Coordinates of C-alpha atoms in Angstrom, one line a residue:
M306 CA 72.9 88.8 95.8
I307 CA 75.4 86.7 97.6
T308 CA 75.0 83.0 96.9
R309 CA 76.3 80.2 98.9
V310 CA 78.9 78.0 97.3
V311 CA 79.7 74.7 98.8
L312 CA 82.2 73.5 96.2
A313 CA 85.4 75.5 96.0
L314 CA 85.9 74.2 92.5
T315 CA 84.2 77.2 91.1
L316 CA 86.8 79.5 92.6
V317 CA 90.1 77.6 92.1
S318 CA 91.2 74.6 90.1
G319 CA 92.2 71.4 91.8
P320 CA 90.3 68.5 93.4
L321 CA 88.8 68.8 96.8
T322 CA 90.7 67.0 99.4
A323 CA 88.4 67.3 102.4
A324 CA 84.8 67.8 103.4
P325 CA 83.9 71.3 102.2
V326 CA 83.6 74.3 104.5
P327 CA 80.8 76.7 103.4
L328 CA 82.1 79.4 101.1
E329 CA 80.1 82.4 99.8
A330 CA 81.0 84.2 96.6
R331 CA 81.1 88.0 96.7
A332 CA 82.0 91.0 94.5
C333 CA 85.6 92.0 95.3
P334 CA 85.5 95.1 97.6
V335 CA 88.5 96.8 95.9
A336 CA 90.1 96.8 92.4
M337 CA 91.7 93.4 91.6
P338 CA 93.9 92.0 88.8
E339 CA 92.1 90.0 86.2
G340 CA 91.6 86.4 87.2
T341 CA 90.8 87.2 90.8
R342 CA 87.6 86.1 92.7
C343 CA 86.6 87.0 96.1
G344 CA 84.4 85.4 98.8
F345 CA 83.6 84.7 102.4
L346 CA 84.6 81.7 104.5
V347 CA 81.7 80.9 106.9
V348 CA 83.1 79.8 110.3
P349 CA 81.9 79.6 113.9
E350 CA 82.5 82.8 115.9
R351 CA 83.7 80.6 118.7
R352 CA 84.8 77.1 117.9
D353 CA 84.5 76.2 121.6
A354 CA 80.9 77.3 121.6
P355 CA 79.4 76.7 118.1
G356 CA 76.2 78.5 117.2
T357 CA 76.8 82.0 115.7
T358 CA 78.7 82.1 112.4
I359 CA 80.7 84.9 110.9
R360 CA 82.2 85.5 107.5
V361 CA 86.0 85.8 106.8
G362 CA 86.9 87.7 103.7
Y363 CA 89.4 86.3 101.2
A364 CA 90.5 86.7 97.5
V365 CA 92.0 84.1 95.2
H366 CA 94.1 85.1 92.2
R367 CA 94.8 82.2 89.9
S368 CA 98.0 82.0 88.0
D369 CA 97.8 81.3 84.2
A370 CA 100.6 78.8 84.5
P371 CA 101.0 77.7 88.2
S372 CA 104.3 75.8 88.8
G373 CA 104.3 75.7 92.6
D374 CA 102.2 75.6 95.7
P375 CA 99.9 78.6 96.3
V376 CA 100.8 81.4 98.7
V377 CA 98.4 82.6 101.3
Y378 CA 99.0 86.0 102.8
M379 CA 97.6 87.9 105.8
S380 CA 98.4 91.4 106.9
G381 CA 99.4 92.4 110.4
G382 CA 97.8 94.7 112.9
P383 CA 95.8 93.1 114.4
G384 CA 93.1 94.6 112.4
S385 CA 94.8 95.5 109.1
A386 CA 93.2 94.6 105.8
S387 CA 94.9 92.1 103.4
I388 CA 92.8 91.9 100.2
Q389 CA 94.1 95.2 98.7
L390 CA 97.6 93.6 98.3
T391 CA 96.4 90.9 96.0
G392 CA 97.7 92.6 92.9
Y393 CA 101.2 93.3 94.4
L394 CA 101.5 89.7 95.5
A395 CA 100.3 88.3 92.2
A396 CA 103.1 90.2 90.5
L397 CA 105.6 89.0 93.1
F398 CA 104.5 85.3 92.6
P399 CA 103.4 85.2 88.9
D400 CA 103.8 81.4 88.8
R401 CA 101.5 80.6 91.8
D402 CA 98.0 81.1 92.9
V403 CA 97.8 83.8 95.5
V404 CA 95.3 83.8 98.3
T405 CA 94.8 86.9 100.5
V406 CA 92.8 86.2 103.7
E407 CA 91.4 88.7 106.0
Q408 CA 91.4 88.5 109.8
R409 CA 87.9 87.8 111.2
G410 CA 86.4 91.1 112.2
S411 CA 88.6 93.1 109.8
R412 CA 87.4 95.6 107.2
F413 CA 86.6 93.1 104.5
S414 CA 85.0 90.5 106.8
K415 CA 81.6 90.4 108.4
P416 CA 81.0 91.6 111.0
T417 CA 83.6 94.4 110.8
L418 CA 84.8 95.3 114.3
G419 CA 85.5 99.0 113.8
C420 CA 85.7 101.2 116.8
P421 CA 85.4 104.9 115.9
E422 CA 84.5 105.7 119.5
T423 CA 88.0 104.7 120.6
V424 CA 89.7 106.4 117.6
A425 CA 87.7 109.6 118.5
A426 CA 88.9 109.3 122.1
M427 CA 92.5 108.9 121.0
L428 CA 92.2 112.0 118.7
D429 CA 90.6 113.9 121.6
R430 CA 93.7 113.0 123.6
L431 CA 95.7 115.0 121.1
R432 CA 93.4 117.9 121.4
A433 CA 93.7 118.1 125.2
P434 CA 95.1 115.9 127.9
G435 CA 92.8 113.7 130.0
A436 CA 90.5 112.5 127.2
D437 CA 88.2 109.7 128.4
V438 CA 89.5 106.7 126.4
A439 CA 87.7 104.3 128.7
R440 CA 84.3 105.8 127.8
G441 CA 85.0 105.4 124.1
A442 CA 86.0 101.8 124.7
R443 CA 82.8 101.2 126.8
D444 CA 80.6 102.7 124.0
C445 CA 82.3 100.6 121.4
R446 CA 81.9 97.4 123.3
R447 CA 78.3 98.1 124.1
R448 CA 77.5 98.7 120.4
H449 CA 79.1 95.4 119.3
Q450 CA 77.4 93.5 122.1
E451 CA 74.0 94.9 121.0
A452 CA 74.8 93.6 117.5
G453 CA 75.4 90.1 118.9
V454 CA 79.2 90.1 118.7
D455 CA 81.0 87.9 121.2
L456 CA 84.5 89.5 121.4
R457 CA 85.8 86.3 123.0
G458 CA 85.8 84.7 119.5
Y459 CA 88.4 87.1 118.2
T460 CA 91.8 85.7 119.1
T461 CA 95.0 84.6 117.3
K462 CA 94.0 80.9 117.8
E463 CA 90.7 81.4 116.1
I464 CA 92.2 83.5 113.3
A465 CA 94.8 80.7 112.7
A466 CA 92.0 78.1 112.6
D467 CA 90.3 80.2 109.9
V468 CA 93.5 79.9 107.7
V469 CA 93.5 76.2 108.1
D470 CA 89.8 75.9 107.3
L471 CA 90.2 78.1 104.2
R472 CA 92.9 75.8 102.7
K473 CA 90.6 72.8 103.2
A474 CA 87.6 74.7 101.7
L475 CA 89.5 75.9 98.7
G476 CA 90.8 72.4 98.1
Y477 CA 94.5 73.0 98.1
E478 CA 96.6 70.0 99.2
K479 CA 99.4 72.3 100.5
W480 CA 100.2 76.0 100.4
N481 CA 102.9 78.4 101.6
L482 CA 102.0 80.6 104.6
F483 CA 103.1 84.2 104.5
G484 CA 102.6 86.5 107.5
V485 CA 103.9 90.0 108.4
S486 CA 104.2 91.5 111.9
Y487 CA 101.2 90.3 114.0
S488 CA 100.1 87.7 111.4
T489 CA 103.5 85.9 111.8
R490 CA 102.0 84.6 115.0
V491 CA 98.9 83.5 113.1
M492 CA 100.9 81.7 110.5
V493 CA 103.1 79.9 113.0
D494 CA 99.9 78.7 114.8
A495 CA 98.4 77.7 111.4
A496 CA 101.5 75.7 110.4
A497 CA 101.5 73.9 113.8
A498 CA 97.8 73.1 113.5
D499 CA 98.1 72.0 109.8
P500 CA 101.5 70.4 109.3
G501 CA 100.3 68.3 106.3
G502 CA 99.0 71.3 104.5
T503 CA 102.0 73.6 105.0
A504 CA 104.7 73.6 102.4
A505 CA 106.8 76.5 103.7
V506 CA 106.4 79.6 105.9
V507 CA 107.6 83.2 105.4
L508 CA 107.7 85.3 108.5
D509 CA 108.3 89.0 107.7
S510 CA 108.9 91.2 110.8
F511 CA 108.5 88.2 113.1
L512 CA 106.7 88.7 116.3
P513 CA 107.5 85.6 118.4
Q514 CA 104.8 84.4 120.8
E515 CA 107.1 84.6 123.8
V516 CA 107.8 88.3 123.2
S517 CA 105.9 90.9 125.2
W518 CA 104.3 93.3 122.8
Y519 CA 103.9 96.1 125.3
G520 CA 106.8 95.2 127.6
D521 CA 109.2 95.7 124.8
A522 CA 107.6 98.7 123.1
D523 CA 109.7 101.5 124.8
R524 CA 112.9 99.6 124.6
N525 CA 112.4 98.8 120.9
L526 CA 112.0 102.5 120.1
D527 CA 115.0 103.5 122.2
D528 CA 117.1 100.8 120.5
T529 CA 116.1 102.0 117.0
V530 CA 116.8 105.6 117.9
A531 CA 120.2 104.7 119.3
A532 CA 121.0 102.5 116.2
L533 CA 120.2 105.5 114.0
G534 CA 122.6 107.6 116.0
I535 CA 119.9 110.2 116.9
D536 CA 119.4 109.4 120.5
E537 CA 120.8 112.7 121.9
D538 CA 118.7 114.8 119.5
F539 CA 115.7 112.6 120.2
E540 CA 115.9 113.2 124.0
V541 CA 116.4 116.9 123.4
M542 CA 113.3 117.0 121.2
T543 CA 111.1 115.0 123.5
G544 CA 112.2 116.9 126.6
R545 CA 111.6 120.3 124.9
L546 CA 108.1 119.3 123.7
N547 CA 107.2 117.7 127.0
D548 CA 108.0 121.0 128.7
D549 CA 106.2 123.1 126.0
P550 CA 103.9 121.1 123.8
A551 CA 103.5 122.2 120.2
L552 CA 100.1 123.3 118.7
V553 CA 99.9 121.7 115.3
P554 CA 97.1 122.2 112.7
T555 CA 95.8 119.0 111.2
T556 CA 92.6 117.2 110.1
D557 CA 90.3 114.8 111.9
P558 CA 90.0 111.7 109.7
L559 CA 86.6 110.8 111.1
T560 CA 84.9 114.2 110.4
G561 CA 87.2 115.8 107.9
R562 CA 87.3 118.9 110.0
A563 CA 90.4 120.9 110.9
F564 CA 91.6 120.9 114.4
T565 CA 94.7 121.8 116.4
A566 CA 96.6 118.9 117.9
R567 CA 98.6 119.5 121.1
L568 CA 101.7 117.3 120.7
T569 CA 104.0 116.6 123.7
G570 CA 107.4 115.0 123.3
D571 CA 106.0 111.6 124.2
D572 CA 103.3 112.1 121.6
V573 CA 105.9 112.8 118.9
A574 CA 107.9 109.7 120.1
T575 CA 104.8 107.6 119.7
V576 CA 104.1 108.9 116.2
L577 CA 107.7 108.4 115.2
A578 CA 107.6 104.8 116.6
E579 CA 104.9 104.2 113.9
G580 CA 106.6 106.4 111.3
L581 CA 109.9 104.5 111.6
H582 CA 108.2 101.4 110.1
D583 CA 108.7 103.2 106.7
T584 CA 112.1 103.0 105.2
S585 CA 111.9 106.5 103.7
V586 CA 111.2 107.9 107.1
I587 CA 114.1 106.0 108.6
A588 CA 116.4 107.5 105.9
A589 CA 115.1 111.0 106.7
A590 CA 115.0 110.5 110.5
P591 CA 118.5 112.0 111.3
A592 CA 117.7 115.2 109.6
L593 CA 114.1 115.3 110.9
V594 CA 114.9 114.7 114.6
G595 CA 117.9 117.0 114.4
A596 CA 115.7 119.8 113.1
L597 CA 113.0 119.1 115.7
A598 CA 115.6 119.2 118.5
Q599 CA 116.5 122.7 117.3
G600 CA 112.9 123.9 117.5
H601 CA 111.6 123.5 113.9
D602 CA 108.1 122.6 115.0
E603 CA 106.8 123.4 111.5
L604 CA 108.0 119.9 110.6
L605 CA 105.4 118.4 113.0
R606 CA 102.6 119.1 110.5
P607 CA 103.2 116.1 108.3
L608 CA 103.6 113.8 111.4
A609 CA 100.3 115.0 112.7
D610 CA 98.6 114.6 109.4
Q611 CA 99.7 111.0 109.2
T612 CA 98.5 110.2 112.8
G613 CA 94.8 110.4 112.1
P614 CA 94.7 108.2 109.0
G615 CA 97.0 105.8 110.8
L616 CA 94.5 105.4 113.6
A617 CA 91.7 105.1 111.1
S618 CA 93.4 102.3 109.1
H619 CA 92.9 99.6 111.8
E620 CA 89.6 98.1 112.9
F621 CA 90.2 98.8 116.6
G622 CA 87.4 96.6 117.9
L623 CA 89.3 93.6 116.4
Y624 CA 92.6 95.0 117.4
H625 CA 91.7 95.4 121.1
A626 CA 89.8 92.1 121.2
V627 CA 93.0 90.3 120.2
Q628 CA 95.3 92.4 122.3
C629 CA 93.3 92.3 125.4
Q630 CA 93.1 88.5 125.3
D631 CA 96.4 87.5 123.8
E632 CA 98.6 90.4 125.2
A633 CA 97.2 90.9 128.7
T634 CA 100.4 92.1 130.4
F635 CA 101.3 95.8 130.4
P636 CA 104.3 97.6 131.9
D637 CA 103.8 99.9 134.8
R638 CA 104.7 103.0 132.8
S639 CA 105.2 103.8 129.1
R640 CA 106.0 107.0 127.2
L641 CA 104.0 105.8 124.3
F642 CA 100.3 106.8 124.3
T643 CA 99.3 103.8 122.2
V644 CA 100.4 101.5 125.1
N645 CA 98.6 103.6 127.6
V646 CA 95.4 103.7 125.5
D647 CA 95.5 99.9 125.1
R648 CA 95.9 99.5 128.8
A649 CA 92.8 101.7 129.4
V650 CA 90.7 99.8 126.9
C651 CA 91.6 96.4 128.2
A652 CA 90.9 97.5 131.8
E653 CA 87.4 98.5 130.6
W654 CA 86.7 95.5 128.4
R655 CA 87.9 92.9 131.0
L656 CA 88.1 90.1 128.5
P657 CA 89.6 86.7 129.7
A658 CA 93.3 86.2 129.0
S659 CA 94.0 83.5 126.4
K660 CA 96.0 80.5 127.4
P661 CA 99.6 80.8 126.2
T662 CA 100.6 78.3 123.5
K663 CA 104.0 77.3 122.2
A664 CA 103.5 76.7 118.5
S665 CA 106.2 75.6 116.2
T666 CA 106.6 74.0 112.8
K667 CA 109.0 71.6 111.0
A668 CA 108.3 73.1 107.6
P669 CA 111.1 75.3 106.0
V670 CA 110.8 78.8 107.4
L671 CA 112.3 82.1 106.2
V672 CA 112.4 85.0 108.8
L673 CA 113.1 88.5 107.5
A674 CA 113.9 91.5 109.7
G675 CA 114.6 95.2 109.1
Q676 CA 117.7 96.6 110.7
Y677 CA 115.8 99.5 112.2
D678 CA 112.4 97.9 112.9
P679 CA 111.0 99.6 116.0
T680 CA 108.3 97.0 116.6
T681 CA 109.7 93.6 115.7
P682 CA 113.5 94.1 115.9
P683 CA 116.2 91.7 114.9
R684 CA 117.1 91.5 118.6
T685 CA 114.0 89.3 119.2
A686 CA 113.4 87.9 115.8
R687 CA 116.8 86.3 115.3
P688 CA 116.8 84.1 118.5
A689 CA 113.2 83.1 117.8
A690 CA 114.1 82.0 114.3
E691 CA 117.0 80.0 115.7
R692 CA 114.5 78.1 117.9
L693 CA 112.5 77.0 114.9
P694 CA 113.8 73.6 113.5
H695 CA 114.2 74.6 109.9
A696 CA 114.4 78.4 109.8
R697 CA 116.7 80.8 108.1
F698 CA 117.1 84.4 109.2
V699 CA 118.0 87.4 107.0
E700 CA 118.4 91.0 108.2
F701 CA 118.1 93.9 105.7
A702 CA 120.1 97.0 106.1
G703 CA 118.3 100.4 106.4
V704 CA 114.9 98.8 106.5
G705 CA 112.1 99.2 109.0
H706 CA 108.9 97.1 109.3
A707 CA 107.3 94.9 106.6
V708 CA 110.4 94.2 104.6
F709 CA 108.6 92.8 101.5
L710 CA 106.8 96.2 100.9
S711 CA 109.8 98.4 101.4
D712 CA 112.9 96.7 100.1
R713 CA 113.5 95.2 96.6
C714 CA 116.0 92.7 97.9
G715 CA 113.5 91.6 100.5
A716 CA 110.8 90.8 97.9
R717 CA 113.3 89.0 95.7
T718 CA 114.5 87.0 98.7
I719 CA 111.0 85.7 99.5
A720 CA 110.3 84.7 95.9
A721 CA 113.7 82.8 95.7
F722 CA 113.0 81.0 99.0
L723 CA 109.5 79.8 97.9
A724 CA 110.9 78.7 94.6
D725 CA 113.2 76.2 96.4
P726 CA 112.8 76.2 100.2
E727 CA 115.3 73.4 100.8
G728 CA 118.1 74.6 98.4
W729 CA 117.4 78.3 98.6
K730 CA 120.3 80.7 98.1
Q731 CA 120.2 84.5 98.8
P732 CA 119.6 86.2 95.4
C733 CA 120.8 89.7 96.5
D734 CA 122.9 91.5 99.1
P735 CA 120.8 92.4 102.1
S736 CA 123.5 94.6 103.5
V737 CA 123.0 97.2 100.7
R738 CA 120.6 100.0 101.6
D739 CA 118.0 101.1 99.1
L740 CA 117.9 104.6 100.5
P741 CA 120.9 106.7 101.8
A742 CA 120.5 108.5 105.1
V743 CA 119.7 112.2 105.1
R744 CA 121.9 113.8 107.7
P745 CA 121.5 117.1 109.6
G746 CA 123.1 119.7 107.3
D747 CA 122.2 117.9 104.1
L748 CA 119.0 120.0 103.7
H749 CA 117.9 123.5 104.3
V750 CA 115.2 122.9 106.9
T751 CA 111.7 124.3 105.9
G752 CA 108.2 123.1 106.1
A753 CA 107.2 125.2 103.1
P754 CA 107.3 122.4 100.5
Y755 CA 104.9 120.2 102.5
Q756 CA 102.6 123.2 103.1
A757 CA 102.6 124.0 99.4
M758 CA 101.6 120.4 98.6
T759 CA 98.7 120.5 101.0
A760 CA 97.6 124.0 99.9
P761 CA 98.6 124.6 96.2
W762 CA 97.7 128.3 96.3
L763 CA 100.8 128.9 98.3
A764 CA 102.8 128.1 95.2
A765 CA 101.2 131.0 93.3
P766 CA 104.3 133.3 93.6
P767 CA 106.7 131.0 91.8
A768 CA 104.1 130.1 89.2
L769 CA 103.7 133.8 88.4
F770 CA 107.5 134.3 88.4
V771 CA 107.9 131.6 85.8
L772 CA 105.2 133.1 83.6
A773 CA 106.7 136.5 83.9
S774 CA 110.2 135.2 83.1
L775 CA 108.9 133.4 80.0
A776 CA 107.0 136.5 78.8
Q777 CA 110.2 138.6 79.3
L778 CA 112.3 136.2 77.3
V779 CA 109.9 136.1 74.4
T780 CA 109.0 139.8 74.2
G781 CA 112.6 140.8 74.8
A782 CA 113.9 138.5 72.0
I783 CA 111.1 139.7 69.6
R784 CA 111.5 143.4 70.2
G785 CA 115.3 143.4 70.6
R786 CA 115.4 144.4 74.3
A787 CA 118.4 142.6 75.6
L788 CA 118.0 143.5 79.3
T789 CA 114.4 142.2 79.3
A790 CA 115.4 139.0 77.5
F791 CA 118.3 138.3 79.8
A792 CA 116.1 138.9 82.8
G793 CA 113.7 136.3 81.6
L794 CA 116.4 133.9 80.7
T795 CA 118.0 134.3 84.1
G796 CA 114.6 133.7 85.8
L797 CA 114.0 130.5 83.7
A798 CA 117.5 129.3 84.5
F799 CA 116.8 129.7 88.2
T800 CA 113.5 127.8 87.7
G801 CA 115.1 124.9 85.8
L802 CA 118.0 124.5 88.3
T803 CA 115.6 124.6 91.3
A804 CA 113.2 122.1 89.7
D805 CA 116.1 119.8 88.9
A806 CA 117.5 119.9 92.5
V807 CA 114.0 119.3 94.0
W808 CA 113.2 116.5 91.6
G809 CA 116.6 114.8 92.3
L810 CA 115.8 114.8 96.0
T811 CA 112.3 113.5 95.3
K812 CA 113.6 110.6 93.2
V813 CA 115.9 109.6 96.1
N814 CA 113.5 110.1 99.0
E815 CA 110.3 112.0 98.6
T816 CA 109.8 112.0 102.4
A817 CA 112.8 114.2 102.8
L818 CA 110.8 117.1 101.3
A819 CA 108.8 117.1 104.5
V820 CA 112.0 118.1 106.2
G821 CA 113.5 120.6 103.8
V822 CA 115.1 121.2 100.4
P823 CA 118.6 120.8 99.0
R824 CA 120.9 123.4 100.4
V825 CA 122.0 124.4 96.9
L826 CA 118.7 126.2 96.6
E827 CA 120.1 128.9 99.0
L828 CA 122.6 129.7 96.2
Y829 CA 120.1 129.4 93.4
G830 CA 118.1 132.2 95.1
W831 CA 120.7 134.7 94.1
I832 CA 120.1 133.8 90.5
A833 CA 116.5 134.8 91.0
A834 CA 117.7 138.0 92.6
G835 CA 119.9 138.6 89.5
S836 CA 116.8 138.2 87.3
A837 CA 115.0 140.8 89.5
V838 CA 117.9 143.2 89.2
L839 CA 117.9 142.9 85.4
T840 CA 114.2 143.4 85.4
V841 CA 114.5 146.6 87.5
A842 CA 117.2 147.8 85.1
A843 CA 114.9 147.2 82.1
L844 CA 112.2 149.1 83.9
A845 CA 114.5 152.0 84.5
R846 CA 115.3 152.1 80.8
A847 CA 111.7 151.7 79.6
R848 CA 108.9 152.5 82.0
T849 CA 106.3 150.2 80.4
I850 CA 103.4 148.4 82.0
P851 CA 104.9 144.9 81.1
N852 CA 108.2 145.9 82.8
S853 CA 106.4 147.3 85.8
L854 CA 104.4 144.1 86.2
A855 CA 107.5 141.9 85.8
A856 CA 109.3 144.0 88.4
T857 CA 106.4 143.7 90.8
V858 CA 106.2 139.9 90.3
A859 CA 110.0 139.5 90.8
A860 CA 109.9 141.5 94.0
G861 CA 107.0 139.6 95.4
F862 CA 108.6 136.3 94.5
L863 CA 111.9 137.3 96.3
V864 CA 109.9 138.2 99.4
W865 CA 108.1 134.8 99.2
W866 CA 111.4 132.9 98.6
W867 CA 113.5 134.5 101.3
S868 CA 110.9 135.2 104.0
W869 CA 108.6 132.1 103.6
F870 CA 110.0 129.3 101.5
L871 CA 113.5 129.4 102.9

């Protein structure tokens, strides 16, 4: 049973410095490191019209030996959860208390403003054109209204006020604000509203308040594609698929049922705009887009499989409540279906536009940007950082969105900055890429490895080939049958070399396996063919059942290898 806690002293050490804001203890909703406690901050749903209260989820991990001000972190979105990153952040800042705070309306807050109706409509759009997104939005809003939710209370300004209230409730005199993507706006607002409680600010993938989220979306993607040097292939790919959409099997994340997505070129562009947040996808993008431009539509399966879970990872009721009030301006046209869906939802919801604010802070600020970020690019983050009085800007080569999660130097840079915001020095070289680019020609393009990972039975032929080769080697050695032994040894040599090549690619960039395999496997296939020839020779010399089975397995494997895998 949840019990109300008025004194934050039970959750964190340190004296209270202000009148307490109600806190409620709760069991942590996900696995947490030892020394972590979770709770709700009870706040008004609308501070301009007090009455209804809501609960904002948070977690506090206490350091065994704190030597600096705490760090409070919030994920982006809007609508992304934060609490699940507590363990990662506790390891990044072992000498500080770490607080992870949810956005009001997110997964670990109450109420949770999910919107499966809108997600279903977006998935329907991938089944067939003309899906009624407005109807899904209408059904979602009606359900929340019937539950007593006032969507006007879910804005950046209110979320920032929750951060300030949480510091006061937990009793911290000062703390360091850490935001990523959308929540960088929240943290700038919180720092402006609470200057005395802000020690320093980290803005990873900074989204300045003056930047138009939707107005810049198409340009940001085009700039990233051009910077990667894949713009020509990208336009060939999107043009081809716009003329002849691909039919791609995938799974509905809401029902778990298989369905066939109809992907146009603009759909794929939208999916890639999200995928290019990930540094491993960025590294593989030249090979991926080059292969898609040549018609390898089998590579669309992993993209389609990631689309559904990506849509389900946000609480879209919260997302659209914030966007429709804080980002009310849309371009006349966009190739990205996410922009067009948001326009349809906001037209249906008709929420009042928030009054624009120009928040700033005099606290030390570190702004991090990824070189290829397709959402919050250095082009807009750098000048915005220069407008902050005490900000420093660092760009990280080869990186996309959320630098601290995808780049080791980025994580070290944040830790070094918070250790000494005034005298901070860069601890590593941000111009060194963690992952090398995978270029067209580096791989033999095939969708087989990904399909085998999703359906392991497809890997039965190589498993049988390995077992047959091992049996040949053992029985041939024991019975003195050289041809049989050499056939088995050759088959196992092929297996070892192939496994080593694939493992080497996986260690560098596992995502590249969704595009293809190392080209050297084309050569290694002839070693398997040599094993098959030796097996047939052994069968010609001794027509035994084991030799017949081995020859059948080898022949079946070669058919699988040349006609399906490669």
